[in-house]
PDB file of C-alpha atoms in Angstrom:
ATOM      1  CA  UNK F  22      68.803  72.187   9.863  1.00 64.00           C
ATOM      2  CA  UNK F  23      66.968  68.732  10.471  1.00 76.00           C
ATOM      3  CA  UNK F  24      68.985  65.829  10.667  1.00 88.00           C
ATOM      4  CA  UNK F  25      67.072  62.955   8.573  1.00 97.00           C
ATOM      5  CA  UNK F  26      68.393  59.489   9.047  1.00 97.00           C
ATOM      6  CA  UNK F  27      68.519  58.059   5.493  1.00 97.00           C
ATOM      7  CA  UNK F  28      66.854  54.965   4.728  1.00 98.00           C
ATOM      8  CA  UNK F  29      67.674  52.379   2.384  1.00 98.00           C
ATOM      9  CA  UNK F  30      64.640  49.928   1.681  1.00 98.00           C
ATOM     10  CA  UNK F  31      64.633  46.783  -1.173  1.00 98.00           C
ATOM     11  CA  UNK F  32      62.031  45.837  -2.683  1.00 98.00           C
ATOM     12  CA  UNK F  33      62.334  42.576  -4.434  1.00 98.00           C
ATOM     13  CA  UNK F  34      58.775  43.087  -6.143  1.00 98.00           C
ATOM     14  CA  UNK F  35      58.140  39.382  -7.510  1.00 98.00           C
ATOM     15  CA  UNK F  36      60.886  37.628  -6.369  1.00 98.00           C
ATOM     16  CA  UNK F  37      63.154  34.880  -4.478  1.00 98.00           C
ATOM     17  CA  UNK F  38      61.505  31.968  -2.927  1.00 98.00           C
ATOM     18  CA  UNK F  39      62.315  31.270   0.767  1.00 98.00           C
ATOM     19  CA  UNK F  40      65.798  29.886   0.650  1.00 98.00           C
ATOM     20  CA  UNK F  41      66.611  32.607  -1.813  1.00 98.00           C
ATOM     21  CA  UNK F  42      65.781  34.645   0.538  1.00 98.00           C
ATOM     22  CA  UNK F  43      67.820  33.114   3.787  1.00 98.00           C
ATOM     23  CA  UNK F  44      71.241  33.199   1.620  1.00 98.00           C
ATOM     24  CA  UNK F  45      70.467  37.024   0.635  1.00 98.00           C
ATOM     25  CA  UNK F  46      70.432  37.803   4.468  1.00 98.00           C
ATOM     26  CA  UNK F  47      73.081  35.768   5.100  1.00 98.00           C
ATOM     27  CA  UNK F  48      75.204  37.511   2.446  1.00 98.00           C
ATOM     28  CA  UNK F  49      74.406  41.252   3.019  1.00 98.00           C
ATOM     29  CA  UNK F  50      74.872  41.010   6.036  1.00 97.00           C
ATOM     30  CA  UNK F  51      78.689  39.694   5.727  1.00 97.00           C
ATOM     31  CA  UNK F  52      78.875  42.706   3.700  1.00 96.00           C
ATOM     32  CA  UNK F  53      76.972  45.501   5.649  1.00 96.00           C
ATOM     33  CA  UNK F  54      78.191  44.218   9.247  1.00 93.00           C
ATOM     34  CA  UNK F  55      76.148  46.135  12.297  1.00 92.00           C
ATOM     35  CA  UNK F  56      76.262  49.386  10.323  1.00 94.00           C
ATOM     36  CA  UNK F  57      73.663  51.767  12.004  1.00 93.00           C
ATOM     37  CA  UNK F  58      74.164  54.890  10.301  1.00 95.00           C
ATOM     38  CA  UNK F  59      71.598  54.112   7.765  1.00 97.00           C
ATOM     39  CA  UNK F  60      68.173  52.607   8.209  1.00 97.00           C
ATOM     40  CA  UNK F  61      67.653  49.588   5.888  1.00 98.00           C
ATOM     41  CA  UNK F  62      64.524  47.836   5.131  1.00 98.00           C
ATOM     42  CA  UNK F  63      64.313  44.104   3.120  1.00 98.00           C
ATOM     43  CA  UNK F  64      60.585  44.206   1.424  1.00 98.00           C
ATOM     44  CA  UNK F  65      60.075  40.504   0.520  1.00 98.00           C
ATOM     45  CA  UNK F  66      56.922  38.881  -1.208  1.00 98.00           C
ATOM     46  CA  UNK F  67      54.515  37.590   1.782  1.00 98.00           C
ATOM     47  CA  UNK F  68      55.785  34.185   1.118  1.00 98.00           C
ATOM     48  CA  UNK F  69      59.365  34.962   2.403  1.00 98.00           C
ATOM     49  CA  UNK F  70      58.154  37.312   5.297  1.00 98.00           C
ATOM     50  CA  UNK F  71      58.843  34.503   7.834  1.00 98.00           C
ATOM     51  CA  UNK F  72      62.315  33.245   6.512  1.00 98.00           C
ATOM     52  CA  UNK F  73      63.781  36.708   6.317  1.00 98.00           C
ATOM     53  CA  UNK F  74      62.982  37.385   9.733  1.00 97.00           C
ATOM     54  CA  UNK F  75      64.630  34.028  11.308  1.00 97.00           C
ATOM     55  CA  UNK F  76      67.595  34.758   9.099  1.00 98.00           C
ATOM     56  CA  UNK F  77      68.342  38.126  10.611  1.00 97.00           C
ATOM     57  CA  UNK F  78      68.153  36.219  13.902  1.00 95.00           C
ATOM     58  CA  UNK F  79      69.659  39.029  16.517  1.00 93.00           C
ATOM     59  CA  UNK F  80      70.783  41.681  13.466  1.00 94.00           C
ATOM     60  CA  UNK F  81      68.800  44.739  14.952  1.00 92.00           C
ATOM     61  CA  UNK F  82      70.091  47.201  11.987  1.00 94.00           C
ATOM     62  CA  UNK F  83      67.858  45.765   9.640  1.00 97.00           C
ATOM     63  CA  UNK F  84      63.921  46.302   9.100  1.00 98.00           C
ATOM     64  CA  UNK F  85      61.543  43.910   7.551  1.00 98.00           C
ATOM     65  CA  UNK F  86      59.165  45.413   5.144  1.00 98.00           C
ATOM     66  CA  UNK F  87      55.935  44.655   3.074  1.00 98.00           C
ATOM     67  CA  UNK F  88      55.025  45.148  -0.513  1.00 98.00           C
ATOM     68  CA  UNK F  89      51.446  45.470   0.025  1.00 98.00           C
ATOM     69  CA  UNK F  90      48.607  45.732   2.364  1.00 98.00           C
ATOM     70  CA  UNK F  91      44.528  45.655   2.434  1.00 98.00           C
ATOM     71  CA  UNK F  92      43.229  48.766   4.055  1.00 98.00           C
ATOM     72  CA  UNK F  93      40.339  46.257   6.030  1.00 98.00           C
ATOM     73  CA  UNK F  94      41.301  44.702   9.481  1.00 97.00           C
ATOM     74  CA  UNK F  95      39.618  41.264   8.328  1.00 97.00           C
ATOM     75  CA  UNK F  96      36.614  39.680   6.586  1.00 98.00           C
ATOM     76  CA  UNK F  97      36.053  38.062   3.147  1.00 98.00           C
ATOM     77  CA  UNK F  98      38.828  39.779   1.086  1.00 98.00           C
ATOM     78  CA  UNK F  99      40.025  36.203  -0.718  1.00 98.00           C
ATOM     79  CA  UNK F 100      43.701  36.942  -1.021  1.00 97.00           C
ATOM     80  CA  UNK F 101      44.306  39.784   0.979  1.00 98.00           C
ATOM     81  CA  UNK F 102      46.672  40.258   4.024  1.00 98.00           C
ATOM     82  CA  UNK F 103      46.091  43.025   6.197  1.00 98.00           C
ATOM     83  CA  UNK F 104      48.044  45.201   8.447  1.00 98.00           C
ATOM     84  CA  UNK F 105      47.616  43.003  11.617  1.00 97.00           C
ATOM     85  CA  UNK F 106      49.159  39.972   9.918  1.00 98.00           C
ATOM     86  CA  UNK F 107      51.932  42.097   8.753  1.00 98.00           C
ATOM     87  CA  UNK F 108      52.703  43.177  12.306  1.00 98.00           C
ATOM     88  CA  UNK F 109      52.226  39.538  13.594  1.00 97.00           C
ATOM     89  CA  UNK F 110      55.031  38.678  11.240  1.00 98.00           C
ATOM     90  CA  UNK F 111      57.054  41.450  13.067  1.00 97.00           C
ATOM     91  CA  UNK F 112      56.804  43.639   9.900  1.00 98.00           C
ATOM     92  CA  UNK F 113      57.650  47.455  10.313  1.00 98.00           C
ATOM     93  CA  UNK F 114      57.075  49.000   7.490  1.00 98.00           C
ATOM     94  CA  UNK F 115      54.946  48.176   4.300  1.00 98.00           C
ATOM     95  CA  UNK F 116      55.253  49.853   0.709  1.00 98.00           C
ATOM     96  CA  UNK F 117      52.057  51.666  -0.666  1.00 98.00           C
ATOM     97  CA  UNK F 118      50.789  53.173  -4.357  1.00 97.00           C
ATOM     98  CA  UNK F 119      54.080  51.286  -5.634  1.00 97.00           C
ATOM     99  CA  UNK F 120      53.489  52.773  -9.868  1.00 94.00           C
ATOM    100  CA  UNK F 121      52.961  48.791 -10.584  1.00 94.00           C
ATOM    101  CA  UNK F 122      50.177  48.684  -8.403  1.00 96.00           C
ATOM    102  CA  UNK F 123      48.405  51.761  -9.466  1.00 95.00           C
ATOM    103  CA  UNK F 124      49.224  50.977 -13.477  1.00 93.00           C
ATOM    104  CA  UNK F 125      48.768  47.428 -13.127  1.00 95.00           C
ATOM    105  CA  UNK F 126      46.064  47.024 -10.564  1.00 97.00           C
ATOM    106  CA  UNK F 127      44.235  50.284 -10.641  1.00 96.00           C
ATOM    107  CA  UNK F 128      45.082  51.516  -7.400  1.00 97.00           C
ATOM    108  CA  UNK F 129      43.961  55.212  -7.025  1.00 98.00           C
ATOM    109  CA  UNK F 130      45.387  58.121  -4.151  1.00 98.00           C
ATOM    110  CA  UNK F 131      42.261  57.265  -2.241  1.00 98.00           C
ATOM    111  CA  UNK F 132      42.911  53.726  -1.873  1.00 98.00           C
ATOM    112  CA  UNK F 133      46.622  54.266  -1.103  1.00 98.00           C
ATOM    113  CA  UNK F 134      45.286  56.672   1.313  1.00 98.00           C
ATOM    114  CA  UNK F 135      43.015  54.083   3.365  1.00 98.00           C
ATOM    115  CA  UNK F 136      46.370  51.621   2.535  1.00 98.00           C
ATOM    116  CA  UNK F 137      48.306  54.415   4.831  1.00 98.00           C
ATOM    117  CA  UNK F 138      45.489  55.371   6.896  1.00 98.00           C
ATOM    118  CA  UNK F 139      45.129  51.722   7.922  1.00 98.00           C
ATOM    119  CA  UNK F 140      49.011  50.856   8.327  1.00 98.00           C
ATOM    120  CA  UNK F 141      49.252  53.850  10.822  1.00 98.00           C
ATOM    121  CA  UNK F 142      45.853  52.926  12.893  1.00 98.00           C
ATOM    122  CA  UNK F 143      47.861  49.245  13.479  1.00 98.00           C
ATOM    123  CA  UNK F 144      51.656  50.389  14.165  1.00 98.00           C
ATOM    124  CA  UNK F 145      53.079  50.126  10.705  1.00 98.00           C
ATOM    125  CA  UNK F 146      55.300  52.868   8.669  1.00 98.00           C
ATOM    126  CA  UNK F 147      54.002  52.973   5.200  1.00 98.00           C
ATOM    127  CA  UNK F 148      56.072  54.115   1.975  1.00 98.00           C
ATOM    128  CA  UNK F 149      53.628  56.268   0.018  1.00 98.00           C
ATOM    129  CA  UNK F 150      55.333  56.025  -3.893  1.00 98.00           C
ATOM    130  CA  UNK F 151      54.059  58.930  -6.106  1.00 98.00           C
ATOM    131  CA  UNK F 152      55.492  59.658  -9.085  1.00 96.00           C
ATOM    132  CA  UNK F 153      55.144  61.064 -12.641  1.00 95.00           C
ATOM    133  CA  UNK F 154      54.793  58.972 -16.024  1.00 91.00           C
ATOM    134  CA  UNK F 155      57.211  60.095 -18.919  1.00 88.00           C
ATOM    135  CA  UNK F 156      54.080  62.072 -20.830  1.00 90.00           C
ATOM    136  CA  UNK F 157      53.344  63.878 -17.619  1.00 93.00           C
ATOM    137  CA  UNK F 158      56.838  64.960 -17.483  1.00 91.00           C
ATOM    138  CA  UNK F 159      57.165  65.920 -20.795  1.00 89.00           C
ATOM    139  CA  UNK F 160      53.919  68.234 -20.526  1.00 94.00           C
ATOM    140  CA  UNK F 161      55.499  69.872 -17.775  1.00 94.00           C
ATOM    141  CA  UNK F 162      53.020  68.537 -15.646  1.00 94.00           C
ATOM    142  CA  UNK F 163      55.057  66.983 -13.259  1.00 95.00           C
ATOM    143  CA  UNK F 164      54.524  69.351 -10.238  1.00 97.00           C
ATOM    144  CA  UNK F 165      50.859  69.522 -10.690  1.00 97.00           C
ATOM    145  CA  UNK F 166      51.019  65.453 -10.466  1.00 97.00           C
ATOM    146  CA  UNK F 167      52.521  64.897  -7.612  1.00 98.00           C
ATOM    147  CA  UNK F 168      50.764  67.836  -5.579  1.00 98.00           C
ATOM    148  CA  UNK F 169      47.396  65.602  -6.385  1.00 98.00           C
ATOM    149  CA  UNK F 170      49.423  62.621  -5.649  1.00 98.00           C
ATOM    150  CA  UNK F 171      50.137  63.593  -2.619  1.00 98.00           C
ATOM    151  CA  UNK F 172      47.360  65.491  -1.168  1.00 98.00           C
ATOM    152  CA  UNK F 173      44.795  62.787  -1.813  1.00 98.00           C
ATOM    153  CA  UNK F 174      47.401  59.976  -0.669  1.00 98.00           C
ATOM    154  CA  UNK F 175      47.923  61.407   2.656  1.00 98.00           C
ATOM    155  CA  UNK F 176      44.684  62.953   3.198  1.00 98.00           C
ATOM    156  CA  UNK F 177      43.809  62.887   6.772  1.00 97.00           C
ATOM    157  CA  UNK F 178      47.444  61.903   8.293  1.00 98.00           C
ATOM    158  CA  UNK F 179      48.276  64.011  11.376  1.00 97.00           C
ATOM    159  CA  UNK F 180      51.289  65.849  12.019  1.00 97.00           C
ATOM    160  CA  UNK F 181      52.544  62.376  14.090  1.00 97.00           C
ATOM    161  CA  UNK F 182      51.365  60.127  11.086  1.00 98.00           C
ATOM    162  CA  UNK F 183      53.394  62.334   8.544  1.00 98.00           C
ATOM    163  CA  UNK F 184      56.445  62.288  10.411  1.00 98.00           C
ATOM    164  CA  UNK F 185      56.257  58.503  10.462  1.00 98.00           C
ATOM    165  CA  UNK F 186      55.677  58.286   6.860  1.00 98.00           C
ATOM    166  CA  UNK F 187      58.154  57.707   4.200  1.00 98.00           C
ATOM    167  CA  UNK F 188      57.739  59.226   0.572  1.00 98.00           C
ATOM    168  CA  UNK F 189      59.136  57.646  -2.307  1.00 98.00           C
ATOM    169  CA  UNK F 190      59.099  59.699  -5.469  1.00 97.00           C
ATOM    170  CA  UNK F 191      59.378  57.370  -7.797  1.00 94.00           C
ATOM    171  CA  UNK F 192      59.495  58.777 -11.828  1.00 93.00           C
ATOM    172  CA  UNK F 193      57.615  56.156 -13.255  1.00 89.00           C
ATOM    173  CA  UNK F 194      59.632  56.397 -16.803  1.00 86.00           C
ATOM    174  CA  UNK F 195      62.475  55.245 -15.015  1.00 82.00           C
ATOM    175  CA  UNK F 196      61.268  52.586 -12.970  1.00 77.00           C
ATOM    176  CA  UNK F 197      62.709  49.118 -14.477  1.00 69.00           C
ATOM    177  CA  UNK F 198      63.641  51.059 -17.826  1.00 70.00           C
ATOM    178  CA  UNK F 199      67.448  51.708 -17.013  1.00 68.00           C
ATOM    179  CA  UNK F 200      66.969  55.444 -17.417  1.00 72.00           C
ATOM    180  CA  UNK F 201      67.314  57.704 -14.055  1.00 73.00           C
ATOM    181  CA  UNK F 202      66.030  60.802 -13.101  1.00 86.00           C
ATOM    182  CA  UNK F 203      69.557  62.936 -13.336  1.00 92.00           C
ATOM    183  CA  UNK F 204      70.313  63.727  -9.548  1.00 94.00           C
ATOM    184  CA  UNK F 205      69.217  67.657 -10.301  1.00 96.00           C
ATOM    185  CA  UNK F 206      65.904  66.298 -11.440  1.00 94.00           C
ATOM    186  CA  UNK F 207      65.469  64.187  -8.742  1.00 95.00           C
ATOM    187  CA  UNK F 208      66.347  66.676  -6.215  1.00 97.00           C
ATOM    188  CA  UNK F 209      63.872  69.531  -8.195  1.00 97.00           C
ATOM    189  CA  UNK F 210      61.316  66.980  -7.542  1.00 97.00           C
ATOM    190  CA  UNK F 211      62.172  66.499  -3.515  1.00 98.00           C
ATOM    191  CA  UNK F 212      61.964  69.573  -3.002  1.00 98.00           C
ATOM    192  CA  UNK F 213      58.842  70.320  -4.541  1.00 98.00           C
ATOM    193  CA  UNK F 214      57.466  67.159  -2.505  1.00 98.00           C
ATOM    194  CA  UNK F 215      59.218  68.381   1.015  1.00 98.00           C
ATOM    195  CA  UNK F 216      57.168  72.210   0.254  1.00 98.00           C
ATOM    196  CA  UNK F 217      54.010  70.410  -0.181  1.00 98.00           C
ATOM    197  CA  UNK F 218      54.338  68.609   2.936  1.00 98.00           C
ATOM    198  CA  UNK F 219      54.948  71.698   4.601  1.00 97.00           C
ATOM    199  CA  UNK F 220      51.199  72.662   2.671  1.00 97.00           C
ATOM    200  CA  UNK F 221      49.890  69.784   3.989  1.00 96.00           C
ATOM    201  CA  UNK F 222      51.254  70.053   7.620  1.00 96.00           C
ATOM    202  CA  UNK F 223      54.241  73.144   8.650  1.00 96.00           C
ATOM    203  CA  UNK F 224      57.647  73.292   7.721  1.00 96.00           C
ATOM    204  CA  UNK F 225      58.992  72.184  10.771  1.00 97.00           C
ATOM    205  CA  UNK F 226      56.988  68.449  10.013  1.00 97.00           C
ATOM    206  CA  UNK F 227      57.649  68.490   6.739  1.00 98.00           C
ATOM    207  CA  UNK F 228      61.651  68.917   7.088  1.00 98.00           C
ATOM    208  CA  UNK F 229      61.594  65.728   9.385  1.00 98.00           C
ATOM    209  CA  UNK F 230      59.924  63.361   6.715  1.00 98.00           C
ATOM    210  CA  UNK F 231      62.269  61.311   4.651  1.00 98.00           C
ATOM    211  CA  UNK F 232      61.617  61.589   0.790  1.00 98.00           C
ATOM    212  CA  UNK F 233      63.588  58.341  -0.703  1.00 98.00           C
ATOM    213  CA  UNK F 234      64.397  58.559  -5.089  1.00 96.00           C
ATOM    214  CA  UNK F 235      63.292  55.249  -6.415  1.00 94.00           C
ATOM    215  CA  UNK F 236      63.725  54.406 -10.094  1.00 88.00           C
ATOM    216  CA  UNK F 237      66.716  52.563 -11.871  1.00 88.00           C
ATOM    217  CA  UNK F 238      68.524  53.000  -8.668  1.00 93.00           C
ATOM    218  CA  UNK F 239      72.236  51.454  -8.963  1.00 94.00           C
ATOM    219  CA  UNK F 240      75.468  51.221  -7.864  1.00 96.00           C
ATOM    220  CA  UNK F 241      77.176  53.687 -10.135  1.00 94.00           C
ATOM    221  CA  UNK F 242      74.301  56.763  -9.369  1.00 94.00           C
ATOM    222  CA  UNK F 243      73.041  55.986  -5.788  1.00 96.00           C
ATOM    223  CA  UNK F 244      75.650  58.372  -4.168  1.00 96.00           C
ATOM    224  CA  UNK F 245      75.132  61.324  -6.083  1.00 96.00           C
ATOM    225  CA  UNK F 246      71.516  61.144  -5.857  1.00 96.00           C
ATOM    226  CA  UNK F 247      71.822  60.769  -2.040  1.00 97.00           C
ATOM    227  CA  UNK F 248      73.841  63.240  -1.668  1.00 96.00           C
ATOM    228  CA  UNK F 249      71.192  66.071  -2.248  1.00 97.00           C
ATOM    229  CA  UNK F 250      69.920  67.889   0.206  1.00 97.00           C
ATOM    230  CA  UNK F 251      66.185  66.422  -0.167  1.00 98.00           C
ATOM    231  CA  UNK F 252      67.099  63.079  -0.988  1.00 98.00           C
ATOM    232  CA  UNK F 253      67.040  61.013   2.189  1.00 98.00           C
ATOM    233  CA  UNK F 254      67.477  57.375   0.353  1.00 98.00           C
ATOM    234  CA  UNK F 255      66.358  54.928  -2.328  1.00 98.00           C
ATOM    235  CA  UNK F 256      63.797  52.615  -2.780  1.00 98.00           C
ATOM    236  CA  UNK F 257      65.003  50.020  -4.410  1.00 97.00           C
ATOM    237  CA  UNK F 258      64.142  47.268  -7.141  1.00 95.00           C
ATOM    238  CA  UNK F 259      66.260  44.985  -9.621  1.00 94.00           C
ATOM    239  CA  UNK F 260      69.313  46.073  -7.956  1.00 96.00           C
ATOM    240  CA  UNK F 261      68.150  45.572  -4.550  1.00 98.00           C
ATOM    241  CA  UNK F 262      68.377  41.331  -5.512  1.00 98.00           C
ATOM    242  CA  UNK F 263      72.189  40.931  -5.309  1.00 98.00           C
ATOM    243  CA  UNK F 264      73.456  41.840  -1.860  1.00 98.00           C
ATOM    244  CA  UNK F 265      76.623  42.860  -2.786  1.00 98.00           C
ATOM    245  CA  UNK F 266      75.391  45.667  -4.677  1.00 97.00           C
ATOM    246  CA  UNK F 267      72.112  46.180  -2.454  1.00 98.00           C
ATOM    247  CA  UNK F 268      74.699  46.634   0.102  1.00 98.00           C
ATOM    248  CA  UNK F 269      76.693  48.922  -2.007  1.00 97.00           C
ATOM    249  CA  UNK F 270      73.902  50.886  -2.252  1.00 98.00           C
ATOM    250  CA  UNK F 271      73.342  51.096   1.576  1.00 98.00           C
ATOM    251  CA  UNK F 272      77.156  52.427   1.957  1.00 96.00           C
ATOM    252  CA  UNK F 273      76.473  54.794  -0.475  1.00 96.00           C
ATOM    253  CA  UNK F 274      73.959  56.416   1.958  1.00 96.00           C
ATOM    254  CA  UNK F 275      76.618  57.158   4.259  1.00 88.00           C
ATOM    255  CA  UNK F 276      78.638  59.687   4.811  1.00 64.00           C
ATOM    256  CA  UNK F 277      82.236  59.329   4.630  1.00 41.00           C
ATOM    257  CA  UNK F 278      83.183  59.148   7.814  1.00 34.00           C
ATOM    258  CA  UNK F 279      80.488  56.259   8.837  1.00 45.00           C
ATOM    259  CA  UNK F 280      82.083  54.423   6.041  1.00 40.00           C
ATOM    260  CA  UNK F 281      85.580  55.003   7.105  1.00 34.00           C
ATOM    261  CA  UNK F 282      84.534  54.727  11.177  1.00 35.00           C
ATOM    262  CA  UNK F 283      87.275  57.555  11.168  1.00 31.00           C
ATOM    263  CA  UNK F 284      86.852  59.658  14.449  1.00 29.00           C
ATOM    264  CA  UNK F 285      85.006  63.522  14.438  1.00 28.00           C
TER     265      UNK F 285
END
């Protein structure tokens, strides 16, 4: 059975201005110490990139991410920052197809696709979101969603690419809404995702890609959806910006006995 480190990643979406920003660092990371056992990523707006990055100073444990990309190396795209900047800021990964973006900006899969296409080609790990809405659920359609979802959004990827690709299924009626996918929902869903990898690639590849739940992610349900089998973290939103319960959410990724440090 493959071993997938769990990652944690928050994304604060529209949010904190720079020294906001430095005093959230500064504060999970009182809380979180040098834990390794869990990959966590801080996804800022662009205009915090910078001061999130001087405020981890030495911390290695921690990843900085980005919210958004344009697929185009450079040119006259008024507004746009592309995956070269991102990597000049010493970015590492960068989120993708987020639901806001594709409801409120009319991204489709084929422009998250050259979004992923283009993050690989300069170094970065992108977080492909796909995700059903509430009348696509409720049709029973959600299976048949995310299979287009997914095979247009990582059309192209090799075997390599895939592996360095995170997946966050996202249910878009729960994003922001205070409702959750139960954890047997969410893990349905997983599953279905991690078998159309294996479509899209072989099994072997497709066990070794994390699939993260995002959606009303909180304190007081981020354990028991971690703890299935398919689930290998959360994407994070609106409780991603107060560290103590971002980092609550980290611990929660771990297994006991990382939290505990008790020996094997």
């Amino acid at each position: 059975m493959t071993v997938r480190k769990k990652i944690v990643a928050a994304n604060w979406k529209m949010n904190m201005l720079q020294e906001e920003a430095a005093e959230f660092v500064k504060d999970l990371l009182l809380e979180i110490g040098d834990i390794s056992a869990v990959e966590v990523v801080i996804a800022p707006p662009f205009t915090a990139i910078a001061k999130v990055n001087e405020s981890l100073g030495k911390a290695q444990n921690i990843k900085v991410g980005a919210q958004n990309m344009y697929w185009e190396r450079s040119g006259p795209f008024t507004g746009e920052i592309s995956a070269s900047m991102l990597r000049d800021l010493f970015v590492r990964y960068v989120i993708v197809g987020h639901s806001e973006r594709r409801a409120l900006f009319g991204e489709t899969d084929e422009i998250v696709n050259r979004k992923a296409r283009a993050a690989h080609e300069a170094g970065l790990h992108p977080i492909v979101c796909v995700g059903e809405t509430l009348e696509q659920r409720e049709k029973g359609s959600v299976e048949k969603i995310l299979s287009l979802q997914l095979r247009a959004s990582l059309a192209d990827l090799t075997a390599k690419e895939l592996r360095e690709t995170v997946v966050a299924y996202e249910p878009i009626w729960a994003i922001g809404t205070g409702r959750n996918a139960t954890p047997e929902q969410a893990q349905e869903a997983h599953s279905f995702i991690r078998h159309t990898l294996g479509e899209l690639s072989d099994e072997i590849t497709a066990e070794q890609i994390r699939i993260q739940y995002g959606g009303s992610v909180k304190v007081d349900n981020a354990r028991a959806l971690m703890l299935q089998p398919d689930i290998d973290g959360a994407l994070v939103g609106g409780a991603s910006l107060d560290p103590r319960n971002f980092a609550r959410i980290v611990l929660a990724a771990c297994d006991d006995q990382e939290m505990t440090g008790s020996p094997a």
